[in-house]
Amino acid sequence: MSKRKILLEEITTEFHAIKNKMHAKMMHKNKGNITHSQEFALFTISQSKDTGIKEISKMLCTSSSAATQLVNELVKQGYVIRRTNSKDKRALHLEVSKKGHAQILKTKLQHSKIISSLFSSLTNRELKNFIALNKKILNNIL
């Protein structure tokens, strides 16, 4: 096996390990609150004024019915407000409630603490290198 292939396999293993540890930390911190999918939907709704079920299902790569169930639960818990579109009564308009905004802020603070902890072993120079490498990889993907 070539050295490059060995390195790429090691990167893959490390990516998975980091992802799994971060996910475990977030789930531990989020006990009793909303699920990861609900959190993602809440962030998606907060980013756009015209977010509907279709947008949520696309972002989560799931069916419209699954997205509807997810949004229904967010509405039921008071994180999201569902309104009908005044121009098209069939269309739904979703917006984040005050409780939802508080949850987003709480989640952002938790993420910030976890990310800070994750990168605490790196110097500022190493962080800059990490960012540069990530940007290079992203540019290659897009």
Short mmCIF file of C-alpha atoms in Angstrom, two decimals:
data_model
loop_
_atom_site.label_atom_id
_atom_site.label_comp_id
_atom_site.label_asym_id
_atom_site.label_seq_id
_atom_site.Cartn_x
_atom_site.Cartn_y
_atom_site.Cartn_z
CA MET A 1 0.00 0.00 0.00
CA SER A 2 1.36 3.45 -0.91
CA LYS A 3 2.30 5.97 1.77
CA ARG A 4 -0.35 8.38 0.49
CA LYS A 5 -3.09 5.76 0.74
CA ILE A 6 -2.01 4.93 4.30
CA LEU A 7 -2.10 8.64 5.21
CA LEU A 8 -5.55 9.08 3.66
CA GLU A 9 -6.88 6.08 5.59
CA GLU A 10 -5.47 7.56 8.78
CA ILE A 11 -7.18 10.89 8.02
CA THR A 12 -10.48 9.08 7.46
CA THR A 13 -10.13 7.25 10.77
CA GLU A 14 -9.29 10.48 12.61
CA PHE A 15 -12.22 12.36 11.00
CA HIS A 16 -14.62 9.67 12.19
CA ALA A 17 -13.13 9.64 15.68
CA ILE A 18 -13.40 13.44 15.99
CA LYS A 19 -16.97 13.43 14.64
CA ASN A 20 -18.03 10.67 17.03
CA LYS A 21 -16.47 12.34 20.07
CA MET A 22 -18.00 15.71 19.21
CA HIS A 23 -21.40 14.12 18.64
CA ALA A 24 -21.18 12.29 21.98
CA LYS A 25 -20.26 15.52 23.79
CA MET A 26 -23.13 17.42 22.16
CA MET A 27 -25.64 14.70 22.98
CA HIS A 28 -24.42 14.65 26.59
CA LYS A 29 -24.78 18.44 26.85
CA ASN A 30 -28.15 18.40 25.10
CA LYS A 31 -29.82 15.83 27.38
CA GLY A 32 -33.54 16.49 27.65
CA ASN A 33 -33.58 19.22 25.03
CA ILE A 34 -33.95 18.86 21.29
CA THR A 35 -32.42 16.27 18.98
CA HIS A 36 -29.57 16.97 16.59
CA SER A 37 -31.98 16.97 13.62
CA GLN A 38 -34.34 19.37 15.39
CA GLU A 39 -31.38 21.59 16.24
CA PHE A 40 -30.28 21.61 12.59
CA ALA A 41 -33.84 22.44 11.46
CA LEU A 42 -34.04 25.25 14.02
CA PHE A 43 -30.79 26.76 12.72
CA THR A 44 -32.03 26.40 9.13
CA ILE A 45 -35.30 28.17 9.94
CA SER A 46 -33.42 30.97 11.71
CA GLN A 47 -31.24 31.61 8.65
CA SER A 48 -34.04 32.45 6.22
CA LYS A 49 -37.36 34.29 6.32
CA ASP A 50 -38.94 31.95 3.78
CA THR A 51 -38.09 28.54 5.17
CA GLY A 52 -40.67 25.84 4.64
CA ILE A 53 -40.92 22.08 4.91
CA LYS A 54 -39.29 21.58 1.48
CA GLU A 55 -36.19 23.51 2.53
CA ILE A 56 -35.94 21.58 5.79
CA SER A 57 -36.28 18.23 3.99
CA LYS A 58 -33.58 19.22 1.46
CA MET A 59 -31.16 20.38 4.15
CA LEU A 60 -31.65 17.19 6.18
CA CYS A 61 -31.76 14.94 3.09
CA THR A 62 -35.02 13.43 4.28
CA SER A 63 -38.61 13.10 3.11
CA SER A 64 -41.14 15.90 3.42
CA SER A 65 -43.21 13.78 5.80
CA ALA A 66 -40.20 13.24 8.10
CA ALA A 67 -39.43 16.98 7.98
CA THR A 68 -43.08 17.72 8.79
CA GLN A 69 -42.94 15.45 11.85
CA LEU A 70 -39.74 17.11 12.98
CA VAL A 71 -41.19 20.62 12.56
CA ASN A 72 -44.45 19.57 14.26
CA GLU A 73 -42.43 18.54 17.32
CA LEU A 74 -40.55 21.87 17.31
CA VAL A 75 -43.90 23.70 17.12
CA LYS A 76 -45.34 21.52 19.90
CA GLN A 77 -42.33 22.28 22.14
CA GLY A 78 -42.65 26.01 21.42
CA TYR A 79 -39.38 26.48 19.50
CA VAL A 80 -41.01 27.29 16.14
CA ILE A 81 -44.10 29.22 15.07
CA ARG A 82 -45.98 28.01 12.00
CA ARG A 83 -47.90 30.59 9.95
CA THR A 84 -49.78 30.37 6.69
CA ASN A 85 -48.57 32.51 3.82
CA SER A 86 -50.95 35.45 3.29
CA LYS A 87 -50.51 35.21 -0.50
CA ASP A 88 -50.75 31.42 -0.73
CA LYS A 89 -52.80 29.76 2.00
CA ARG A 90 -51.34 26.34 1.10
CA ALA A 91 -47.79 27.48 1.84
CA LEU A 92 -46.43 27.42 5.38
CA HIS A 93 -44.06 29.97 6.79
CA LEU A 94 -41.87 28.89 9.71
CA GLU A 95 -40.21 31.22 12.15
CA VAL A 96 -38.22 30.77 15.33
CA SER A 97 -39.97 31.72 18.58
CA LYS A 98 -38.34 33.49 21.53
CA LYS A 99 -37.85 30.09 23.15
CA GLY A 100 -36.26 28.88 19.89
CA HIS A 101 -33.86 31.83 19.79
CA ALA A 102 -32.89 31.12 23.41
CA GLN A 103 -32.20 27.48 22.45
CA ILE A 104 -30.08 28.59 19.47
CA LEU A 105 -28.02 30.87 21.72
CA LYS A 106 -27.58 28.08 24.28
CA THR A 107 -26.51 25.64 21.55
CA LYS A 108 -24.04 28.14 20.05
CA LEU A 109 -22.46 28.62 23.47
CA GLN A 110 -22.21 24.84 23.94
CA HIS A 111 -20.67 24.43 20.49
CA SER A 112 -18.20 27.23 21.22
CA LYS A 113 -17.08 25.54 24.46
CA ILE A 114 -16.70 22.17 22.75
CA ILE A 115 -14.77 23.63 19.80
CA SER A 116 -12.57 25.61 22.18
CA SER A 117 -11.85 22.44 24.14
CA LEU A 118 -11.25 20.45 20.97
CA PHE A 119 -8.63 22.87 19.67
CA SER A 120 -7.06 23.80 23.02
CA SER A 121 -3.98 21.71 22.30
CA LEU A 122 -3.19 23.73 19.15
CA THR A 123 -1.25 26.97 19.04
CA ASN A 124 -2.64 29.97 17.17
CA ARG A 125 -0.20 29.25 14.35
CA GLU A 126 -1.42 25.64 14.13
CA LEU A 127 -5.02 26.88 14.11
CA LYS A 128 -4.22 29.22 11.21
CA ASN A 129 -2.61 26.31 9.34
CA PHE A 130 -5.65 24.14 10.09
CA ILE A 131 -7.98 26.81 8.73
CA ALA A 132 -5.86 27.26 5.61
CA LEU A 133 -5.83 23.51 4.95
CA ASN A 134 -9.59 23.26 5.45
CA LYS A 135 -10.17 26.14 3.02
CA LYS A 136 -7.94 24.46 0.46
CA ILE A 137 -9.89 21.21 0.80
CA LEU A 138 -13.24 23.05 0.58
CA ASN A 139 -12.15 24.90 -2.56
CA ASN A 140 -11.25 21.57 -4.13
CA ILE A 141 -14.70 20.15 -3.30
CA LEU A 142 -16.69 23.10 -4.62
#
